[in-house]
Amino acid sequence: QGKIILPFEYDAIGSVMNNTVSLLRNMKFGIYNVRAGQLIKPQYEKNLLLYNDRLLAAFQKGSYGFIGWDNKPAGTATFDEVEVWTDTLALIKRGLSYGILNTITQRLEEENITDIRYVAKNGSEKIAIVKQENAFGVLSSRRGFVIPPSFTKLLNIGTPDEPLYFTEKHVEEAALFVVIYY
């Protein structure tokens, strides 16, 4: 319609994805919501991650945090890494430990996860073999723990589409190994 949507002041403007456009100016990143006309001016060190309709993950001063479209912090916690787990849960990393953060309540649903190996990472569900407090389990983004973290060893000997899990539990006091297939 010939109207200027964004002023001619940016070094780069990205392509429209999920109704948002990434902006770059003076080595700082911002974002524009095309549908709602909302603008967060470039001021962040890395590209903003659209988390859901109301939240974005922003990187500033060496860590990630959540902000709203009003550019105000949504909670006080900061993280080394943030990944979308579900629309309300985030996979976060602090130091060497991962956790699942509820973005609405800002509370950790799961914590002390020290290793994550994805079995499947498709659009509707993420499934990972995780190590939590020296035990392995299988965590799903839709169903939570499908195999509780209580095994000494856990492997997917199937495929990502049809997993078959080999689990082993070592009972040291009895010098016994229990094997279960899921």
XYZ file of N, CA and C in Angstrom:
546
model
N 0.804 -1.202 0.000
C 0.000 0.000 0.000
C 0.848 1.267 0.000
N 2.168 1.094 -0.129
C 3.056 2.238 -0.220
C 3.386 2.897 1.108
N 3.029 2.274 2.235
C 3.329 2.847 3.544
C 4.669 2.302 4.041
N 5.418 3.147 4.712
C 6.675 2.709 5.307
C 6.346 1.983 6.616
N 6.752 0.746 6.688
C 6.509 -0.068 7.879
C 7.669 0.068 8.855
N 8.888 -0.016 8.324
C 10.096 0.150 9.130
C 10.924 1.260 8.509
N 11.483 2.143 9.320
C 12.288 3.239 8.761
C 13.574 2.716 8.115
N 14.177 3.532 7.276
C 15.390 3.165 6.557
C 16.614 3.386 7.445
N 16.713 2.624 8.528
C 17.815 2.810 9.469
C 18.530 1.517 9.821
N 18.118 0.392 9.244
C 18.672 -0.898 9.629
C 19.763 -1.342 8.666
N 20.759 -2.045 9.209
C 21.831 -2.612 8.391
C 21.335 -3.847 7.632
N 20.395 -4.568 8.239
C 19.815 -5.751 7.598
C 18.425 -6.002 8.159
N 17.552 -6.505 7.290
C 16.208 -6.920 7.670
C 16.021 -8.322 7.120
N 15.687 -9.280 8.004
C 15.542 -10.667 7.593
C 14.236 -10.932 6.871
N 14.048 -12.173 6.501
C 12.807 -12.612 5.859
C 11.727 -12.832 6.913
N 10.482 -12.764 6.491
C 9.368 -12.979 7.405
C 9.256 -14.471 7.710
N 9.307 -14.794 9.015
C 9.106 -16.165 9.493
C 8.234 -16.088 10.733
N 7.148 -16.840 10.751
C 6.207 -16.824 11.878
C 5.731 -15.399 12.186
N 5.466 -14.647 11.154
C 4.980 -13.259 11.258
C 5.969 -12.310 11.922
N 7.247 -12.683 11.992
C 8.257 -11.794 12.557
C 9.415 -11.616 11.585
N 10.105 -10.504 11.758
C 11.263 -10.172 10.934
C 12.403 -9.796 11.874
N 13.574 -10.407 11.682
C 14.751 -10.049 12.464
C 15.339 -8.761 11.921
N 15.843 -7.937 12.837
C 16.422 -6.653 12.475
C 17.854 -6.579 12.995
N 18.727 -5.919 12.236
C 20.108 -5.723 12.653
C 20.481 -4.263 12.444
N 21.073 -3.664 13.486
C 21.561 -2.292 13.386
C 22.728 -2.130 14.354
N 23.867 -1.703 13.820
C 25.076 -1.497 14.624
C 25.446 -2.729 15.443
N 25.372 -3.899 14.802
C 25.723 -5.185 15.408
C 24.817 -5.575 16.589
N 23.630 -5.016 16.655
C 22.634 -5.365 17.668
C 21.386 -5.873 16.967
N 20.672 -6.786 17.635
C 19.522 -7.439 17.037
C 18.218 -6.969 17.667
N 17.187 -6.913 16.851
C 15.831 -6.597 17.275
C 14.865 -7.458 16.486
N 13.567 -7.190 16.634
C 12.564 -8.000 15.943
C 11.315 -7.151 15.715
N 10.610 -7.455 14.639
C 9.360 -6.765 14.309
C 8.286 -7.805 14.040
N 7.134 -7.648 14.706
C 5.989 -8.521 14.485
C 5.136 -7.880 13.400
N 5.120 -8.494 12.232
C 4.439 -7.942 11.066
C 2.931 -7.849 11.296
N 2.357 -8.878 11.856
C 0.907 -8.931 12.039
C 0.435 -7.914 13.079
N 1.122 -7.826 14.218
C 0.687 -6.946 15.300
C 1.320 -5.564 15.239
N 2.319 -5.391 14.391
C 2.988 -4.102 14.297
C 3.851 -3.772 15.505
N 4.284 -4.791 16.233
C 5.093 -4.579 17.430
C 6.577 -4.591 17.065
N 7.330 -3.677 17.661
C 8.748 -3.519 17.356
C 9.563 -3.554 18.637
N 10.593 -4.385 18.633
C 11.619 -4.333 19.668
C 12.873 -3.888 18.950
N 13.316 -2.681 19.261
C 14.446 -2.084 18.563
C 15.718 -2.881 18.816
N 16.637 -2.875 17.861
C 17.896 -3.608 18.027
C 18.693 -3.128 19.237
N 18.884 -4.055 20.188
C 19.658 -3.760 21.384
C 20.252 -5.009 22.010
N 20.032 -6.157 21.360
C 20.472 -7.424 21.924
C 21.665 -7.974 21.155
N 22.484 -8.789 21.846
C 23.735 -9.288 21.288
C 23.541 -10.416 20.268
N 22.452 -11.139 20.359
C 22.135 -12.229 19.433
C 20.709 -12.059 18.942
N 20.405 -12.784 17.866
C 19.063 -12.753 17.303
C 18.050 -13.192 18.358
N 16.918 -12.523 18.438
C 15.875 -12.876 19.388
C 15.194 -14.164 18.941
N 14.895 -15.031 19.907
C 14.221 -16.293 19.632
C 12.759 -16.146 19.994
N 11.893 -16.236 18.981
C 10.448 -16.188 19.216
C 10.069 -17.465 19.939
N 9.610 -17.319 21.175
C 9.311 -18.505 21.967
C 7.857 -18.930 21.835
N 6.953 -17.991 22.027
C 5.528 -18.223 21.798
C 4.898 -16.862 21.500
N 3.581 -16.762 21.510
C 2.912 -15.507 21.147
C 3.249 -14.340 22.065
N 3.636 -14.630 23.296
C 3.868 -13.554 24.248
C 5.306 -13.428 24.737
N 6.159 -14.418 24.454
C 7.523 -14.410 24.977
C 8.578 -14.547 23.893
N 9.720 -13.922 24.172
C 10.908 -14.064 23.334
C 12.084 -14.356 24.261
N 13.059 -15.089 23.760
C 14.303 -15.294 24.494
C 15.313 -14.308 23.928
N 15.916 -13.515 24.811
C 16.846 -12.471 24.401
C 18.201 -12.700 25.061
N 19.281 -12.436 24.314
C 20.640 -12.617 24.817
C 21.283 -11.256 25.012
N 21.664 -10.991 26.259
C 22.294 -9.713 26.568
C 23.210 -9.900 27.781
N 24.371 -9.272 27.730
C 25.359 -9.341 28.818
C 25.748 -10.780 29.131
N 25.881 -11.588 28.092
C 26.394 -12.946 28.246
C 25.415 -14.011 28.654
N 24.120 -13.705 28.720
C 23.158 -14.750 29.070
C 21.783 -14.468 28.459
N 20.979 -15.532 28.425
C 19.609 -15.440 27.911
C 18.639 -15.150 29.052
N 17.571 -14.484 28.703
C 16.446 -14.282 29.604
C 15.202 -14.132 28.751
N 14.048 -14.192 29.371
C 12.800 -14.037 28.636
C 12.308 -12.602 28.748
N 11.779 -12.099 27.629
C 11.158 -10.781 27.605
C 9.801 -10.909 26.927
N 8.926 -9.954 27.219
C 7.635 -9.887 26.542
C 7.744 -8.957 25.349
N 6.667 -8.846 24.586
C 6.654 -7.949 23.431
C 6.704 -6.480 23.849
N 6.528 -6.216 25.146
C 6.700 -4.848 25.645
C 8.168 -4.555 25.953
N 9.044 -5.521 25.675
C 10.492 -5.425 25.877
C 10.863 -5.364 27.356
N 9.986 -5.856 28.218
C 10.271 -5.913 29.650
C 10.559 -7.352 30.039
N 11.457 -7.545 31.022
C 11.785 -8.911 31.449
C 10.562 -9.675 31.935
N 10.496 -10.942 31.566
C 9.443 -11.845 32.042
C 10.124 -12.833 32.986
N 10.378 -12.411 34.194
C 11.119 -13.209 35.165
C 12.535 -12.667 35.305
N 13.212 -13.146 36.326
C 14.552 -12.647 36.609
C 15.652 -13.648 36.291
N 15.297 -14.882 36.001
C 16.294 -15.924 35.766
C 17.034 -15.701 34.453
N 18.310 -16.067 34.441
C 19.123 -16.007 33.228
C 19.746 -17.373 32.979
N 20.064 -17.632 31.697
C 20.510 -18.958 31.285
C 21.631 -18.852 30.260
N 22.410 -19.924 30.149
C 23.460 -19.991 29.130
C 22.874 -20.353 27.764
N 21.830 -21.183 27.777
C 21.163 -21.604 26.540
C 19.670 -21.725 26.793
N 18.890 -21.515 25.738
C 17.431 -21.688 25.792
C 17.004 -22.386 24.513
N 16.165 -23.402 24.658
C 15.610 -24.107 23.497
C 14.126 -24.324 23.735
N 13.337 -24.195 22.691
C 11.897 -24.435 22.799
C 11.678 -25.918 23.078
N 10.962 -26.222 24.167
C 10.594 -27.604 24.487
C 9.123 -27.800 24.143
N 8.249 -26.937 24.689
C 6.847 -26.855 24.284
C 6.505 -25.369 24.246
N 5.235 -25.040 23.999
C 4.878 -23.620 23.959
C 4.939 -22.949 25.326
N 4.938 -23.724 26.410
C 5.038 -23.144 27.751
C 6.243 -23.647 28.546
N 6.949 -24.632 28.043
C 8.127 -25.172 28.727
C 9.371 -24.916 27.888
N 10.451 -24.526 28.563
C 11.716 -24.257 27.884
C 12.790 -25.190 28.424
N 13.609 -25.708 27.530
C 14.794 -26.447 27.929
C 15.889 -25.407 28.126
N 16.361 -25.267 29.348
C 17.361 -24.242 29.653
C 18.637 -24.918 30.134
N 19.743 -24.190 29.997
C 21.020 -24.691 30.484
C 21.685 -23.594 31.296
N 22.173 -23.985 32.466
C 22.976 -23.114 33.340
C 24.231 -23.893 33.700
N 25.371 -23.392 33.304
C 26.608 -24.111 33.583
C 26.598 -25.446 32.878
N 26.747 -26.522 33.623
C 26.776 -27.867 33.042
C 25.450 -28.600 33.198
N 24.435 -27.945 33.728
C 23.175 -28.598 34.040
C 22.023 -28.016 33.222
N 21.125 -28.902 32.780
C 19.926 -28.514 32.054
C 18.722 -28.614 32.975
N 17.649 -27.957 32.569
C 16.394 -28.052 33.291
C 15.238 -27.741 32.358
N 14.038 -28.038 32.811
C 12.817 -27.704 32.073
C 12.116 -26.611 32.872
N 12.018 -25.421 32.278
C 11.449 -24.255 32.941
C 10.039 -24.004 32.438
N 9.103 -23.839 33.372
C 7.748 -23.425 33.027
C 7.801 -21.917 32.806
N 7.560 -21.467 31.582
C 7.697 -20.046 31.257
C 6.565 -19.198 31.831
N 5.475 -19.818 32.250
C 4.360 -19.081 32.843
C 4.639 -18.815 34.321
N 5.005 -19.864 35.057
C 5.248 -19.725 36.496
C 6.699 -19.380 36.813
N 7.606 -19.528 35.829
C 9.044 -19.309 36.009
C 9.641 -20.292 37.022
N 9.053 -21.480 37.128
C 9.559 -22.516 38.040
C 10.112 -23.680 37.243
N 11.140 -24.321 37.800
C 11.728 -25.488 37.151
C 10.841 -26.705 37.373
N 10.440 -27.342 36.269
C 9.658 -28.576 36.342
C 10.588 -29.779 36.523
N 11.741 -29.719 35.892
C 12.782 -30.742 36.023
C 14.115 -30.013 36.148
N 15.060 -30.601 36.868
C 16.369 -29.978 36.994
C 17.432 -31.057 37.173
N 18.681 -30.638 37.248
C 19.829 -31.524 37.428
C 19.974 -32.541 36.308
N 19.628 -32.148 35.088
C 19.842 -32.988 33.914
C 21.233 -32.650 33.390
N 22.108 -33.656 33.325
C 23.495 -33.388 32.938
C 23.839 -33.852 31.525
N 22.952 -34.616 30.906
C 23.216 -35.075 29.540
C 21.897 -35.244 28.814
N 21.879 -34.820 27.544
C 20.689 -34.960 26.701
C 21.135 -35.505 25.354
N 20.532 -36.621 24.943
C 20.773 -37.183 23.614
C 19.414 -37.386 22.951
N 19.169 -36.627 21.896
C 17.867 -36.690 21.233
C 17.687 -38.004 20.494
N 16.510 -38.598 20.684
C 16.093 -39.773 19.927
C 15.301 -39.294 18.724
N 14.396 -38.343 18.946
C 13.573 -37.757 17.880
C 13.378 -36.285 18.191
N 13.410 -35.492 17.145
C 13.255 -34.046 17.315
C 12.449 -33.525 16.130
N 11.185 -33.985 16.041
C 10.342 -33.521 14.942
C 9.445 -32.392 15.430
N 8.587 -31.895 14.578
C 7.772 -30.730 14.901
C 6.845 -30.887 16.089
N 6.238 -32.043 16.250
C 5.218 -32.175 17.285
C 5.752 -32.691 18.616
N 6.875 -33.380 18.615
C 7.380 -33.954 19.861
C 8.893 -34.106 19.808
N 9.512 -33.831 20.947
C 10.938 -34.075 21.124
C 11.069 -35.188 22.157
N 11.912 -36.161 21.849
C 12.157 -37.269 22.767
C 13.666 -37.370 22.954
N 14.087 -37.453 24.221
C 15.519 -37.495 24.501
C 15.826 -38.476 25.620
N 16.965 -39.120 25.495
C 17.516 -39.894 26.594
C 18.293 -38.892 27.440
N 17.939 -38.827 28.726
C 18.570 -37.842 29.607
C 19.205 -38.534 30.807
N 20.228 -37.882 31.309
C 20.867 -38.333 32.547
C 20.519 -37.317 33.619
N 19.900 -37.809 34.687
C 19.491 -36.951 35.784
C 19.951 -37.603 37.082
N 20.851 -36.910 37.786
C 21.379 -37.406 39.053
C 21.910 -38.840 38.921
N 22.795 -39.063 37.951
C 23.502 -40.342 37.728
C 22.601 -41.497 37.305
N 21.429 -41.216 36.778
C 20.555 -42.264 36.257
C 19.970 -41.792 34.933
N 19.692 -42.734 34.049
C 19.177 -42.422 32.721
C 17.683 -42.691 32.639
N 16.989 -41.866 31.826
C 15.566 -42.025 31.558
C 15.250 -41.445 30.198
N 13.987 -41.532 29.768
C 13.554 -40.983 28.485
C 12.513 -39.904 28.767
N 12.792 -38.697 28.243
C 11.941 -37.536 28.468
C 11.302 -37.108 27.161
N 9.982 -36.910 27.191
C 9.211 -36.488 26.026
C 8.678 -35.084 26.271
N 8.652 -34.270 25.228
C 8.099 -32.923 25.363
C 6.587 -32.941 25.530
N 5.930 -34.014 25.125
C 4.467 -34.099 25.267
C 4.025 -34.866 26.501
N 4.812 -35.871 26.911
C 4.357 -36.770 27.972
C 5.234 -36.769 29.223
N 6.236 -35.918 29.286
C 7.145 -35.934 30.438
C 8.037 -37.159 30.388
N 8.380 -37.694 31.537
C 9.225 -38.896 31.567
C 8.399 -40.105 31.151
N 8.761 -40.733 30.041
C 8.106 -41.965 29.607
C 8.829 -43.179 30.178
N 10.094 -43.020 30.488
C 10.861 -43.999 31.245
C 11.539 -43.203 32.353
N 11.234 -43.511 33.602
C 11.789 -42.710 34.696
C 13.316 -42.816 34.755
N 13.971 -41.773 35.223
C 15.436 -41.800 35.302
C 15.912 -42.648 36.484
N 15.987 -43.954 36.254
C 16.385 -44.866 37.322
C 17.299 -45.983 36.821
N 17.848 -45.813 35.611
C 18.640 -46.887 35.025
C 20.117 -46.515 34.914
N 20.963 -47.531 35.049
C 22.404 -47.357 34.939
C 22.819 -47.135 33.485
N 22.107 -47.772 32.579
C 22.395 -47.656 31.145
C 21.074 -47.640 30.406
N 20.990 -46.828 29.332
C 19.777 -46.766 28.526
C 20.174 -46.425 27.099
N 19.776 -47.281 26.164
C 20.088 -47.091 24.748
C 18.845 -47.288 23.902
N 18.744 -46.532 22.807
C 17.702 -46.783 21.824
C 18.299 -47.719 20.780
N 17.830 -48.951 20.753
C 18.328 -49.903 19.763
C 17.357 -50.027 18.589
N 16.325 -49.211 18.609
C 15.364 -49.140 17.505
C 15.699 -47.954 16.622
N 14.665 -47.353 16.058
C 14.827 -46.176 15.199
C 14.175 -44.975 15.888
N 14.415 -43.770 15.377
C 13.714 -42.612 15.964
C 12.193 -42.715 15.826
N 11.704 -43.287 14.725
C 10.261 -43.435 14.529
C 9.659 -44.563 15.354
N 10.421 -45.623 15.547
C 9.971 -46.763 16.346
C 11.075 -47.156 17.318
N 11.194 -46.397 18.410
C 12.275 -46.683 19.353
C 12.040 -47.980 20.119
N 13.121 -48.648 20.452
C 13.124 -49.811 21.334
C 14.264 -49.565 22.301
N 13.908 -49.373 23.564
C 14.905 -48.981 24.542
C 15.421 -50.185 25.316
N 16.723 -50.318 25.355
C 17.411 -51.299 26.176
C 17.801 -50.576 27.462
N 17.308 -51.065 28.603
C 17.665 -50.461 29.882
C 18.360 -51.503 30.747
N 19.281 -51.013 31.542
C 20.009 -51.891 32.451
C 20.098 -51.192 33.799
N 19.812 -51.949 34.830
C 19.924 -51.420 36.181
C 20.867 -52.333 36.953
N 21.912 -51.730 37.461
C 22.901 -52.492 38.210
C 22.579 -52.382 39.693
N 22.312 -53.508 40.308
C 22.079 -53.570 41.750
C 23.391 -54.041 42.362
N 24.197 -53.082 42.786
C 25.565 -53.355 43.224
C 25.616 -54.287 44.433
N 24.705 -54.100 45.389
C 24.716 -54.911 46.616
C 24.514 -56.387 46.330
N 23.792 -56.711 45.297
C 23.504 -58.108 44.969
C 24.338 -58.600 43.786
N 25.231 -57.740 43.256
C 26.012 -58.077 42.064
C 25.080 -58.581 40.965
N 24.011 -57.827 40.735
C 22.951 -58.231 39.826
C 22.717 -57.150 38.783
N 22.452 -57.567 37.543
C 22.094 -56.659 36.465
C 20.693 -57.010 35.999
N 19.790 -56.024 36.025
C 18.428 -56.227 35.560
C 18.293 -55.539 34.218
N 17.831 -56.286 33.209
C 17.668 -55.743 31.858
C 16.182 -55.729 31.512
N 15.717 -54.574 31.028
C 14.326 -54.423 30.609
C 14.311 -53.752 29.247
N 13.459 -54.244 28.335
C 13.267 -53.613 27.038
C 11.939 -52.859 27.058
N 11.952 -51.605 26.622
C 10.737 -50.796 26.527
C 10.473 -50.510 25.057
